[in-house]
Coordinates of C-alpha atoms and ligand atoms in Angstrom, one line a residue:
M1 CA 129.0 103.0 75.0
Q2 CA 126.5 103.2 78.3
V3 CA 123.9 106.0 77.4
Y4 CA 120.5 106.4 79.0
E5 CA 118.0 108.8 79.1
A6 CA 114.7 108.5 81.4
P7 CA 112.6 107.3 79.3
L8 CA 109.7 110.0 80.9
R9 CA 107.2 109.7 78.4
D10 CA 106.7 105.9 78.4
M11 CA 106.6 106.9 82.5
K12 CA 104.1 109.4 82.2
F13 CA 102.2 107.8 80.2
V14 CA 102.0 104.3 82.2
L15 CA 101.1 106.8 85.3
H16 CA 98.2 109.0 83.6
E17 CA 96.9 106.8 81.2
L18 CA 97.3 103.2 81.1
H19 CA 95.5 102.0 84.1
Q20 CA 92.8 104.4 84.7
D21 CA 90.3 101.7 85.0
D22 CA 91.9 99.0 87.3
G23 CA 89.3 99.1 89.3
F24 CA 91.5 100.3 92.0
G25 CA 90.2 103.6 92.1
G26 CA 91.3 107.2 93.0
L27 CA 93.1 107.3 95.9
D28 CA 92.2 110.7 98.1
A29 CA 95.2 110.1 100.4
L30 CA 97.8 110.3 97.6
S31 CA 95.6 113.6 95.7
E32 CA 98.6 116.0 97.3
F33 CA 101.1 113.9 94.4
T34 CA 99.3 116.2 91.0
P35 CA 100.8 115.2 88.0
D36 CA 102.4 118.5 87.7
L37 CA 104.2 117.5 91.1
V38 CA 104.8 114.1 90.1
D39 CA 106.0 114.9 86.5
A40 CA 108.6 117.5 88.0
I41 CA 109.5 114.7 90.9
L42 CA 110.1 111.8 87.5
E43 CA 112.3 114.8 85.6
E44 CA 114.7 115.4 88.8
A45 CA 115.1 111.6 88.9
G46 CA 115.9 111.3 85.5
R47 CA 118.4 113.8 86.1
V48 CA 120.1 112.6 88.8
A49 CA 120.3 109.0 87.2
R50 CA 122.1 110.6 84.1
E51 CA 123.9 113.5 85.8
V52 CA 125.5 111.4 89.3
L53 CA 124.7 107.8 88.9
L54 CA 125.3 106.7 85.3
P55 CA 128.9 108.2 85.4
L56 CA 130.0 106.0 88.0
N57 CA 128.7 103.3 86.3
R58 CA 131.5 102.2 84.4
S59 CA 134.2 103.0 86.8
G60 CA 132.2 101.1 89.5
D61 CA 132.6 98.1 87.7
E62 CA 136.2 98.6 86.9
E63 CA 137.1 98.8 90.3
G64 CA 134.7 97.5 92.2
C65 CA 135.0 97.3 96.1
K66 CA 138.0 97.1 98.3
L67 CA 138.2 95.2 101.8
E68 CA 141.1 97.3 103.7
N69 CA 141.7 96.3 107.6
G70 CA 137.9 94.8 107.8
V71 CA 136.7 98.1 106.3
V72 CA 135.0 97.9 102.7
R73 CA 135.5 101.0 100.6
T74 CA 133.4 101.3 97.7
P75 CA 134.6 102.6 94.5
A76 CA 135.5 106.3 94.1
G77 CA 132.7 109.0 93.8
F78 CA 130.0 106.3 95.4
K79 CA 130.4 108.0 98.9
E80 CA 129.9 111.9 97.4
A81 CA 127.7 110.4 94.7
Y82 CA 125.6 109.1 97.9
D83 CA 125.7 112.4 100.1
K84 CA 124.2 113.8 97.2
F85 CA 121.3 111.1 96.6
R86 CA 120.4 111.6 100.4
E87 CA 120.9 115.2 101.1
G88 CA 118.2 115.4 97.8
G89 CA 115.7 112.9 99.8
W90 CA 115.5 110.6 97.0
C91 CA 116.0 107.6 99.8
A92 CA 113.3 108.8 101.5
L93 CA 111.0 109.0 99.1
A94 CA 108.1 105.9 99.4
S95 CA 108.8 105.8 103.0
D96 CA 105.9 106.9 106.1
P97 CA 106.1 110.8 106.7
K98 CA 105.8 109.6 110.5
W99 CA 109.2 108.6 110.3
G100 CA 110.4 112.0 108.2
G101 CA 109.5 110.2 104.8
Q102 CA 107.9 111.9 102.1
G103 CA 105.5 109.1 101.6
L104 CA 105.4 109.4 97.5
P105 CA 102.9 106.9 95.9
E106 CA 104.6 103.7 94.6
T107 CA 103.6 103.9 91.0
V108 CA 106.0 107.0 91.2
N109 CA 108.6 105.0 93.8
K110 CA 109.0 102.2 91.2
M111 CA 109.7 104.4 88.3
T112 CA 112.3 106.6 90.2
E113 CA 113.6 102.9 91.3
E114 CA 113.6 101.7 87.4
M115 CA 115.8 105.0 86.6
I116 CA 118.0 104.2 89.3
C117 CA 118.5 100.5 88.8
A118 CA 119.4 101.7 84.8
A119 CA 122.1 104.0 85.6
N120 CA 123.8 102.4 87.9
V121 CA 122.5 99.3 89.5
S122 CA 125.4 98.4 92.1
F123 CA 124.5 101.7 93.3
S124 CA 121.0 101.0 93.8
L125 CA 121.5 98.3 96.0
Y126 CA 122.4 100.1 98.9
P127 CA 119.3 102.4 99.4
G128 CA 117.4 99.9 97.9
L129 CA 118.3 97.2 100.7
T130 CA 117.7 100.1 103.8
H131 CA 113.7 100.4 102.1
G132 CA 113.6 97.0 102.2
A133 CA 114.8 97.1 106.1
T134 CA 112.5 100.0 107.5
T135 CA 109.3 97.3 106.1
A136 CA 110.2 94.7 108.0
I137 CA 111.1 97.0 111.0
E138 CA 107.8 99.3 110.0
G139 CA 105.7 96.1 109.9
F140 CA 107.3 94.1 113.1
A141 CA 109.5 95.8 115.6
T142 CA 108.2 97.4 118.8
E143 CA 108.1 100.7 118.8
D144 CA 111.1 101.9 120.9
L145 CA 113.2 99.7 118.0
Q146 CA 110.7 101.8 115.3
S147 CA 111.5 105.2 117.0
L148 CA 115.1 105.1 117.4
Y149 CA 116.6 103.1 113.9
L150 CA 113.3 104.3 111.8
P151 CA 114.2 108.0 111.3
K152 CA 117.9 107.0 110.8
L153 CA 117.4 104.7 107.5
V154 CA 114.5 106.7 106.1
E155 CA 116.8 109.9 105.9
G156 CA 119.9 107.3 104.5
S157 CA 122.2 108.1 107.6
W158 CA 122.0 104.7 108.5
S159 CA 121.9 101.1 106.0
G160 CA 119.8 98.1 105.8
T161 CA 121.0 94.6 104.8
M162 CA 118.9 90.8 105.0
C163 CA 121.4 88.4 106.2
L164 CA 119.9 85.2 105.7
T165 CA 122.0 83.6 103.4
E166 CA 125.0 80.8 105.4
A167 CA 127.3 78.8 103.1
H168 CA 125.2 75.7 103.7
C169 CA 121.8 77.1 103.5
G170 CA 120.7 79.9 100.8
T171 CA 117.2 78.4 99.4
D172 CA 116.7 76.4 102.0
L173 CA 116.5 77.9 105.0
G174 CA 115.2 75.8 108.0
M175 CA 119.1 74.6 107.7
L176 CA 120.3 77.9 109.0
R177 CA 122.9 77.7 112.0
T178 CA 123.4 81.5 113.5
K179 CA 122.2 81.1 117.3
A180 CA 120.5 83.7 119.1
V181 CA 120.9 83.4 123.0
P182 CA 118.3 85.3 125.0
Q183 CA 119.7 87.5 127.3
G184 CA 117.1 88.0 130.1
D185 CA 116.6 91.6 129.4
G186 CA 114.9 91.5 126.2
S187 CA 118.1 91.1 124.3
Y188 CA 119.0 88.5 122.1
K189 CA 123.7 87.2 121.6
L190 CA 124.0 86.7 117.9
T191 CA 126.7 84.3 116.8
G192 CA 127.1 82.9 113.4
S193 CA 128.2 83.6 109.5
K194 CA 126.5 84.6 107.0
I195 CA 127.8 84.9 103.2
F196 CA 126.6 86.9 100.0
I197 CA 125.5 89.7 102.3
S198 CA 124.9 92.9 100.0
A199 CA 125.6 96.1 101.9
G200 CA 127.1 94.0 104.7
E201 CA 129.7 96.6 105.1
H202 CA 130.9 99.9 103.2
D203 CA 131.7 103.5 103.7
L204 CA 128.6 105.5 102.7
T205 CA 126.8 105.7 105.9
E206 CA 127.5 105.8 109.7
N207 CA 125.9 103.1 110.2
I208 CA 124.4 99.7 109.1
V209 CA 121.0 97.9 110.2
H210 CA 121.9 93.9 109.8
L211 CA 118.5 92.3 109.5
V212 CA 119.5 88.8 110.7
L213 CA 118.0 85.5 110.8
A214 CA 118.9 83.1 113.5
R215 CA 117.7 80.5 115.8
I216 CA 116.5 80.4 119.5
P217 CA 117.8 77.6 120.8
D218 CA 115.0 74.9 121.9
G219 CA 112.8 76.3 119.5
P220 CA 111.3 73.6 116.3
A221 CA 113.7 72.3 114.0
G222 CA 113.3 74.5 110.4
V223 CA 112.2 77.4 109.0
K224 CA 109.2 77.2 111.7
G225 CA 112.1 77.6 114.6
I226 CA 113.8 80.7 112.7
S227 CA 113.2 84.3 114.1
L228 CA 114.4 87.7 112.9
F229 CA 116.8 90.1 115.3
L230 CA 117.9 94.1 114.1
V231 CA 121.2 93.6 114.9
P232 CA 123.4 96.9 114.4
K233 CA 127.1 97.1 113.4
Y234 CA 127.3 100.0 116.0
M235 CA 125.3 100.1 119.4
P236 CA 123.1 103.2 119.5
K237 CA 123.3 105.7 122.3
A238 CA 119.4 107.3 123.2
D239 CA 120.4 110.1 121.7
G240 CA 120.8 108.6 118.5
S241 CA 124.1 109.2 117.8
V242 CA 126.8 105.6 117.2
G243 CA 128.6 104.1 120.0
P244 CA 130.5 101.2 120.6
S245 CA 131.3 98.7 118.1
N246 CA 128.8 95.2 118.1
G247 CA 131.2 92.1 117.0
V248 CA 130.1 92.1 113.4
S249 CA 132.9 91.8 111.3
C250 CA 133.6 91.3 107.5
A251 CA 135.8 88.7 106.7
A252 CA 135.8 89.0 102.8
I253 CA 133.8 90.0 100.2
E254 CA 133.0 88.0 97.5
H255 CA 134.5 88.1 93.8
K256 CA 131.6 88.1 91.7
M257 CA 130.7 88.4 87.8
G258 CA 129.2 91.7 88.0
L259 CA 127.3 94.6 90.5
K260 CA 131.4 94.6 91.4
G261 CA 130.5 99.0 93.2
S262 CA 127.9 96.4 94.8
A263 CA 129.7 94.9 98.5
T264 CA 128.5 91.6 98.9
C265 CA 130.2 90.6 102.2
Q266 CA 130.8 87.5 104.1
L267 CA 130.0 88.7 107.8
N268 CA 130.6 87.2 111.4
F269 CA 128.6 87.9 114.2
E270 CA 130.1 87.5 117.5
E271 CA 128.0 87.8 120.7
S272 CA 126.3 90.6 118.6
V273 CA 123.5 92.0 120.5
G274 CA 119.8 92.0 118.7
W275 CA 116.5 92.5 119.2
L276 CA 113.6 90.4 117.8
V277 CA 111.4 91.8 114.9
G278 CA 108.3 90.1 115.0
K279 CA 107.6 87.1 117.6
P280 CA 109.9 84.3 118.4
H281 CA 110.3 81.3 115.5
K282 CA 107.7 83.0 113.2
G283 CA 110.8 85.2 111.6
M284 CA 110.5 84.4 108.4
E285 CA 106.7 85.9 108.3
A286 CA 108.5 89.1 109.1
M287 CA 111.7 88.5 106.4
F288 CA 108.6 88.1 103.9
K289 CA 107.2 91.7 103.8
M290 CA 111.4 92.6 103.7
M291 CA 111.2 89.7 100.8
N292 CA 108.5 90.7 99.1
T293 CA 109.3 94.4 98.9
E294 CA 112.7 93.6 97.3
R295 CA 111.1 90.8 95.1
V296 CA 109.3 93.4 93.2
S297 CA 112.1 96.0 93.4
V298 CA 114.8 92.9 92.0
G299 CA 111.9 92.6 89.2
V300 CA 112.5 96.3 88.7
Q301 CA 116.3 96.4 88.2
G302 CA 115.8 94.1 85.5
L303 CA 113.9 96.2 84.0
G304 CA 116.0 99.1 83.9
L305 CA 119.2 97.1 83.1
G306 CA 117.1 96.3 80.2
E307 CA 115.5 99.8 79.2
A308 CA 119.3 101.0 79.8
A309 CA 120.9 98.1 77.3
Y310 CA 118.1 98.9 75.1
Q311 CA 119.1 102.5 74.7
S312 CA 122.7 101.8 74.3
A313 CA 121.9 98.9 71.8
V314 CA 119.6 101.4 69.8
Y315 CA 122.8 104.3 70.2
Y316 CA 125.2 101.7 68.0
A317 CA 122.7 100.6 65.6
K318 CA 122.2 103.9 64.8
D319 CA 125.6 104.6 64.4
R320 CA 127.6 101.6 63.4
L321 CA 127.2 101.3 59.0
Q322 CA 127.3 97.8 57.5
G323 CA 126.0 96.4 54.8
R324 CA 123.2 97.9 52.9
S325 CA 119.7 98.0 53.5
L326 CA 117.7 94.6 51.7
S327 CA 115.1 97.5 50.4
G328 CA 117.4 99.8 48.8
V329 CA 120.1 101.4 50.0
K330 CA 119.3 104.3 52.8
A331 CA 122.4 106.6 53.5
P332 CA 123.7 107.1 49.9
D333 CA 126.5 109.4 51.1
K334 CA 128.3 106.7 53.2
P335 CA 130.0 103.8 52.6
A336 CA 127.2 101.2 54.2
D337 CA 124.2 101.7 55.9
P338 CA 123.7 102.0 59.7
I339 CA 123.1 98.4 61.2
I340 CA 119.5 99.6 62.3
V341 CA 117.8 98.9 58.6
H342 CA 118.5 95.2 58.6
P343 CA 115.5 92.8 60.1
D344 CA 117.5 91.0 62.3
V345 CA 118.7 94.3 64.2
R346 CA 115.3 95.1 64.4
R347 CA 113.8 92.1 65.2
M348 CA 116.7 92.5 68.8
L349 CA 116.1 96.4 68.8
M350 CA 112.1 95.7 69.2
T351 CA 112.2 92.5 71.6
M352 CA 114.2 94.8 73.9
R353 CA 111.7 97.7 73.3
A354 CA 108.4 95.6 73.8
Y355 CA 110.0 93.9 76.8
N356 CA 110.9 97.0 78.5
E357 CA 107.3 99.3 77.6
G358 CA 105.1 95.2 78.9
C359 CA 107.2 95.1 82.1
R360 CA 107.0 99.5 82.8
A361 CA 103.2 98.7 82.2
V362 CA 103.2 95.5 84.6
C363 CA 105.1 97.2 87.3
G364 CA 102.5 99.9 86.9
W365 CA 99.7 98.0 87.3
V366 CA 101.3 96.3 90.3
S367 CA 102.0 99.9 91.7
R368 CA 98.5 100.8 91.6
A369 CA 97.7 97.6 93.6
L370 CA 100.7 98.4 96.1
D371 CA 99.0 102.1 96.3
A372 CA 95.2 100.6 96.9
E373 CA 96.3 98.3 99.5
K374 CA 98.0 101.1 101.7
H375 CA 95.8 104.0 100.9
S376 CA 91.9 102.7 99.8
T377 CA 89.3 103.3 101.8
D378 CA 87.3 100.4 100.6
P379 CA 88.2 96.9 102.5
E380 CA 87.1 95.3 99.1
V381 CA 89.6 97.3 97.2
R382 CA 92.0 96.6 99.5
Q383 CA 91.9 92.9 99.4
R384 CA 91.6 92.5 95.7
A385 CA 94.6 95.3 95.6
S386 CA 96.5 92.5 98.2
D387 CA 95.3 89.1 96.3
F388 CA 96.7 90.6 93.2
I389 CA 100.4 91.6 94.7
A390 CA 100.4 88.3 96.1
L391 CA 99.9 86.8 92.7
M392 CA 102.5 88.9 90.7
T393 CA 105.2 89.8 93.0
P394 CA 106.9 86.2 91.6
V395 CA 105.7 87.1 88.2
V396 CA 107.7 90.7 88.5
K397 CA 110.6 89.1 90.1
A398 CA 110.9 86.1 87.6
L399 CA 109.7 87.5 84.3
F400 CA 111.5 91.2 84.7
T401 CA 114.5 89.7 85.2
D402 CA 114.8 87.2 82.8
M403 CA 113.5 90.1 80.3
G404 CA 116.2 92.2 81.5
F405 CA 119.3 89.8 80.9
E406 CA 117.4 88.2 77.9
S407 CA 117.8 92.5 76.5
A408 CA 121.2 92.9 78.1
N409 CA 122.4 89.6 76.0
L410 CA 120.7 91.3 73.0
A411 CA 122.4 94.2 73.3
V412 CA 125.7 92.3 73.1
Q413 CA 124.3 91.1 70.2
V414 CA 123.4 94.4 68.3
Y415 CA 127.3 95.2 68.9
G416 CA 128.4 92.2 67.9
G417 CA 132.2 91.7 68.3
H418 CA 132.6 94.9 69.9
G419 CA 130.0 94.0 72.6
Y420 CA 132.2 91.4 73.8
I421 CA 135.1 94.1 74.4
R422 CA 134.7 95.7 77.7
E423 CA 135.2 99.3 76.2
S424 CA 131.6 98.9 74.5
G425 CA 130.1 98.6 78.4
V426 CA 127.5 96.7 77.5
E427 CA 129.0 93.3 77.9
Q428 CA 128.7 95.0 81.6
Y429 CA 125.2 94.8 81.8
V430 CA 124.9 90.9 81.0
R431 CA 126.9 90.8 84.2
D432 CA 125.5 92.8 85.7
A433 CA 122.0 91.5 85.0
R434 CA 122.4 87.9 85.6
I435 CA 122.6 88.2 89.8
A436 CA 118.9 89.3 89.6
M437 CA 117.2 85.9 88.9
I438 CA 119.2 84.7 91.7
Y439 CA 119.2 86.4 94.4
E440 CA 115.8 87.5 96.2
G441 CA 114.5 83.4 95.7
T442 CA 115.9 81.9 92.1
N443 CA 113.5 82.3 89.3
G444 CA 112.4 78.7 89.6
I445 CA 111.6 79.3 93.0
Q446 CA 109.6 82.2 92.3
A447 CA 107.7 80.1 89.4
L448 CA 107.4 77.2 92.3
D449 CA 105.4 79.6 94.9
L450 CA 103.5 81.1 92.2
V451 CA 101.9 77.5 91.2
G452 CA 102.7 76.6 95.0
R453 CA 100.9 78.8 97.0
K454 CA 99.6 81.6 94.8
L455 CA 97.5 79.5 92.5
G456 CA 95.5 77.4 95.4
A457 CA 95.6 80.3 98.0
H458 CA 91.8 80.7 99.0
M459 CA 90.3 78.4 96.7
G460 CA 91.7 80.6 93.5
R461 CA 91.0 84.1 94.9
Y462 CA 94.4 85.6 94.3
L463 CA 94.0 84.4 90.4
R464 CA 90.4 85.8 89.8
S465 CA 92.0 89.4 90.5
F466 CA 93.9 89.0 87.2
F467 CA 91.5 86.2 85.4
H468 CA 88.7 88.9 85.7
P469 CA 90.1 92.4 84.6
V470 CA 91.7 89.7 81.3
S471 CA 88.2 88.4 80.5
T472 CA 86.2 91.1 80.9
F473 CA 88.8 93.5 78.3
L474 CA 88.5 90.5 76.0
E475 CA 84.3 90.6 76.2
D476 CA 84.2 94.4 76.1
N477 CA 86.5 94.5 73.3
A478 CA 85.5 91.6 71.1
E479 CA 84.1 94.0 68.7
D480 CA 86.7 96.3 68.5
E481 CA 87.7 96.6 65.2
A482 CA 91.2 99.4 66.5
L483 CA 91.7 95.6 68.5
A484 CA 90.5 93.2 65.4
A485 CA 94.1 92.3 64.9
I486 CA 95.6 91.6 68.3
I487 CA 92.2 90.0 70.4
P488 CA 92.2 86.8 68.6
G489 CA 96.0 86.0 70.2
L490 CA 95.2 87.6 73.7
A491 CA 92.3 85.2 74.0
Q492 CA 94.1 82.5 72.5
A493 CA 96.6 82.8 75.3
F494 CA 94.7 83.9 77.7
G495 CA 92.7 80.4 77.1
A496 CA 96.1 78.9 77.1
L497 CA 96.3 80.1 80.4
Q498 CA 93.3 78.9 81.8
L499 CA 93.7 75.4 80.1
S500 CA 97.1 75.2 82.0
T501 CA 96.1 76.4 85.4
G502 CA 93.4 73.4 85.3
T503 CA 96.0 70.9 83.9
I504 CA 98.5 71.9 86.8
A505 CA 95.4 72.2 89.5
Q506 CA 94.5 68.8 88.7
K507 CA 97.9 66.9 87.9
G508 CA 99.6 68.8 90.8
L509 CA 97.1 67.4 93.6
R510 CA 97.9 63.7 92.5
D511 CA 102.0 64.5 92.0
P512 CA 103.5 67.5 93.2
E513 CA 106.3 67.2 90.9
E514 CA 103.7 67.3 88.2
A515 CA 103.8 71.3 89.5
G516 CA 107.2 71.7 89.9
A517 CA 107.7 70.6 86.5
A518 CA 105.3 73.1 84.7
A519 CA 106.4 76.4 87.0
T520 CA 108.5 78.2 85.0
D521 CA 106.4 77.7 82.1
Y522 CA 103.3 78.8 83.7
L523 CA 105.0 81.5 85.1
R524 CA 106.3 82.9 81.8
L525 CA 102.9 82.4 80.0
L526 CA 101.2 84.1 83.4
G527 CA 103.6 87.0 82.3
L528 CA 103.3 87.2 79.0
V529 CA 99.4 87.3 79.0
A530 CA 99.4 90.2 81.7
M531 CA 102.0 92.3 79.6
G532 CA 99.3 91.5 76.1
Y533 CA 96.5 92.8 78.4
C534 CA 98.4 96.1 78.8
F535 CA 99.7 96.2 75.6
A536 CA 95.9 95.5 74.3
Q537 CA 95.1 98.5 76.5
A538 CA 98.0 100.7 75.2
M539 CA 97.0 100.2 71.7
K540 CA 93.1 101.3 72.2
I541 CA 94.3 104.5 73.7
A542 CA 96.9 105.2 71.4
H543 CA 94.7 104.3 68.1
A544 CA 91.5 106.7 69.8
K545 CA 94.6 109.4 70.1
V546 CA 95.8 109.3 66.6
A547 CA 92.3 109.0 65.4
A548 CA 91.9 112.4 67.6
G549 CA 94.6 113.9 65.8
D550 CA 96.5 114.5 68.8
A551 CA 99.9 116.6 69.1
E552 CA 102.0 113.9 70.0
A553 CA 100.5 111.1 67.4
E554 CA 104.0 109.6 66.7
F555 CA 104.5 108.9 70.8
Y556 CA 101.0 106.5 70.1
K557 CA 102.2 105.5 66.9
A558 CA 105.1 104.4 67.6
K559 CA 103.3 102.4 70.9
I560 CA 100.9 101.0 68.6
A561 CA 104.2 99.6 66.7
T562 CA 106.1 98.0 69.7
A563 CA 102.2 97.0 70.6
S564 CA 101.8 95.1 67.5
F565 CA 105.5 93.7 67.7
F566 CA 104.4 92.6 70.7
F567 CA 101.8 90.9 69.3
D568 CA 103.2 89.3 66.3
R569 CA 106.3 88.0 67.8
I570 CA 106.6 87.7 71.8
L571 CA 103.1 86.3 72.7
P572 CA 103.4 83.5 70.6
Q573 CA 105.9 81.8 72.9
A574 CA 102.3 81.3 75.0
T575 CA 102.0 78.4 72.8
A576 CA 105.5 76.7 73.7
C577 CA 104.3 77.3 77.2
F578 CA 101.6 76.0 77.1
L579 CA 102.8 73.1 75.2
A580 CA 105.6 72.6 77.4
I581 CA 103.6 72.6 80.4
K582 CA 100.7 70.3 78.9
S583 CA 103.4 67.7 77.8
G584 CA 104.0 67.3 81.9
K585 CA 107.1 66.0 83.8
Q586 CA 107.7 62.8 82.1
S587 CA 110.7 63.4 79.9
M588 CA 112.5 65.8 82.5
M589 CA 112.5 63.3 85.1
A590 CA 112.6 60.2 83.3
M591 CA 116.4 60.1 83.3
H592 CA 117.8 58.6 86.2
A593 CA 120.1 61.0 88.6
D594 CA 123.1 58.6 87.6
A595 CA 122.4 58.5 84.3
F596 CA 123.4 62.6 84.2
Ligands
FAD1 C1 125.5 88.9 94.4 C2 124.8 88.2 95.4 C3 124.5 89.3 96.8 C4 123.4 88.3 97.2 N1 122.5 89.5 98.6 C5 122.3 88.5 100.0 C6 121.7 89.3 100.6 O1 122.0 90.6 100.8 N2 121.2 88.7 101.8 C7 121.2 87.2 101.6 O2 120.5 86.8 102.7 N3 121.5 86.3 100.4 C8 121.4 87.5 99.2 N4 122.3 86.6 98.0 C9 122.4 85.1 98.1 C10 120.7 84.8 96.8 O3 120.2 85.1 97.8 C11 120.7 83.6 97.2 O4 122.2 82.7 96.4 C12 119.8 82.6 96.5 O5 118.8 82.7 97.3 C13 120.2 81.0 96.0 O6 120.6 80.3 97.2 P1 122.2 78.9 97.2 O7 122.7 80.4 96.1 O8 122.6 78.6 98.3 O9 121.3 78.3 95.5 P2 120.8 77.4 95.8 O10 119.8 77.0 97.4 O11 121.5 76.0 96.4 O12 120.3 76.8 94.5 C14 120.5 76.3 93.6 C15 120.1 75.6 92.4 O13 119.0 75.0 92.9 C16 117.7 74.9 92.6 N5 116.9 75.2 94.1 C17 117.4 74.7 95.2 N6 116.3 74.1 95.9 C18 115.3 74.2 95.3 C19 113.9 73.6 95.4 N7 113.2 72.9 96.6 N8 113.2 73.4 94.5 C20 114.0 73.3 92.7 N9 114.7 74.0 93.4 C21 115.5 74.2 93.9 C22 117.9 76.5 92.7 O14 116.3 77.4 91.6 C23 119.2 77.0 91.8 O15 118.5 76.9 90.9 C24 123.2 86.8 97.4 C25 123.9 86.5 96.4 C26 124.8 86.7 95.6 C27 125.3 86.3 94.5

C-alpha cells in the first residue's frame, strides 16, 4: 500500500541543525524566512502532498495519459490538482519575486520538491520542468522575452519543456537536425521532430513554452553549432493572452514502463516561430543552466521515491505476520510475529532509511550552496559555493537516483510476492524510479562529467570545496569519544577517495579510457564520503542532544542508530569502489566487440 507522510522532523533537522557551520554563512537576503515561517511552509507542503497529490498517484499510473485528436489528456484529477497547486502558489515558490515568485530559499524548495515527488512523481514533472525553463529564460533571454513569458510561467498558467532529444540523438546532441531559419526580424522558423519530451503536450495549462535546441544553417558542425530557442505552442498576444497556434503538434505519446501520469511526447515543429535564448551557436551554455537545475531536481526525485518506498515498506513490515523472531516470540497473541523482527527485513529497511537520510543531508548541504551562490555578499563564498555545486550536481543526480531505485526495489522485496502484484502499489515505485537514472543525462554520463570535467577544473579547485571541509572535520574530531567508532571508517573512505582521485588523474591523462572505466565507481565513492561526512556531523549533534537529556531524545537516538548502520553496513561499499577503480580498465576493455 502506498503511504506517505512528509518526513518533517528529519527535514527540520537538516534545515535548522545540521549545516550551521558549513562555511556558507548566514544569508541576510533570506532573513525574512524565519524558522517558524519555513516550518509552516513545509507542513503545508506535506499536507498538499498527502491530501492532493498522493491520492492521484496510483490512479494516474493505472489510467495514464491519452492522445485524442492531437490533444493530450492527463489522468482524471490531474487538472483539478494542478489548479489547486497553482492557486496555492506552489509553482512560484523558488522563483524570483520580480516575476511573481516567492523567492523561497533552495534549502526549503528542495524539500518541498522531495515531498511532491514522493507523493506523485508523474505530477511533479509538469511544474518541475516549468521551473527549469524559467531559469534558462531568466539567465539568457532578452528582456522582452522575459517580461512576456516569465510572469505566466512563474504563476504556472503556462508551462515549460526542454526539447533536446531526437530519434537518432540522445546523449550525443551534436548530431541533432532540427533547423532554425532566421527570418530577418529577429525571429526564426523551426522545423524538426523531437522525441521523449516530458510535458510536451497536456491539458493543464493555457500555453506551453518549449525551449528547443536547433541548428541555424551554416553554423559549425557538432555541439558548437547548436542554438537554443523559445517556441510557444500558441503565439502570445501583446497583452499576454493566448493567440494562434504556432505549428507545434504532438504526433504520439510514448508508452512507458512507468511515470505514466507524465505525458512524454513526440513533437513536430513545422515552421514554428521561435526566438533565440542566448547567443547563436551557444545554445548548450543556456541549456546547461536549465539542465543543471533539473539535474539536482531529478536527484531529488530519486530521494522522494526512496522515502515513499521506505514508508510503504515499513507500513507493511509492521503489519505482515510471518515466522517468529530469532530472539524469542514478540507477538504471543498473534499466530506469527510481524516481519519487522527479522534481521534480513531490518537490513532492507535500514538500508532504505540510511540512503534517504544520507541523501537528504547531502541535498541540504548542496542547497545551502545554491542559496549562498545566489545571495551571499562575499565573493569568495559565492565562488566556493559555485565550485561545490559544479562538483556535486552530477553526484546528486546519479547517486540519489541510483539509491532511490535501490530503495524501491528493496520495498518490493520487503513485500515479497505481494510486492510484485500491482495491488500493493510498491512495484510502481520501481517503474517510476527507473527513468530518473536515465533522463537528464544518464548516470554514466554524470559520472563522466564528474571525472572528465569537474575533477581537473581550475587545477582541482572544485574538489577542494569538498575535500577541505571533510579533512578539517576529521582532524577536529579525531579525539571525539562519541565519534570514536566511526571516524576511522570515514577517514579510510576519505583516504580511498583521495588515492582514487590521484589514480584517475594520473592514468586518465595518459589514457582517457582509464578515466571512463573508473567514473561510475568514483562517483559512488565520492557520494558515500559526502553521506558519511553528513552522518558524522549528525551523529555528533545527536550525541550531544541525548547527553543533555533533550526532550526529543528518541529522534536523536534514531539518528544515531541510522548513522551507525550507515557506517557499519553501507560505507564499506567505498572499499569495493576503491578496489574496482584501482583495477583499471584492462578486464573491462580486453574483449573484442565481436566476442560479445
Ligand atoms: C520518460 C522519458 C522522459 C524524457 N524527457 C525528456 C525531455 O523532457 N526532454 C528531452 O530532450 N529528452 C527527454 N528524454 C530523453 C532522455 O534525456 C534520453 O533518453 C537520455 O538523455 C539518453 O539518451 P538516449 O535514450 O538516446 O540513450 P543513448 O544516448 O543512446 O545512450 C545509450 C547508452 O549508452 C551510454 N552512452 C552514450 N554515449 C556515451 C558516451 N559517450 N560514453 C559513455 N556512455 C555513453 C548511455 O549512458 C546509455 O547507457 C526523456 C526520456 C524518457 C524515457
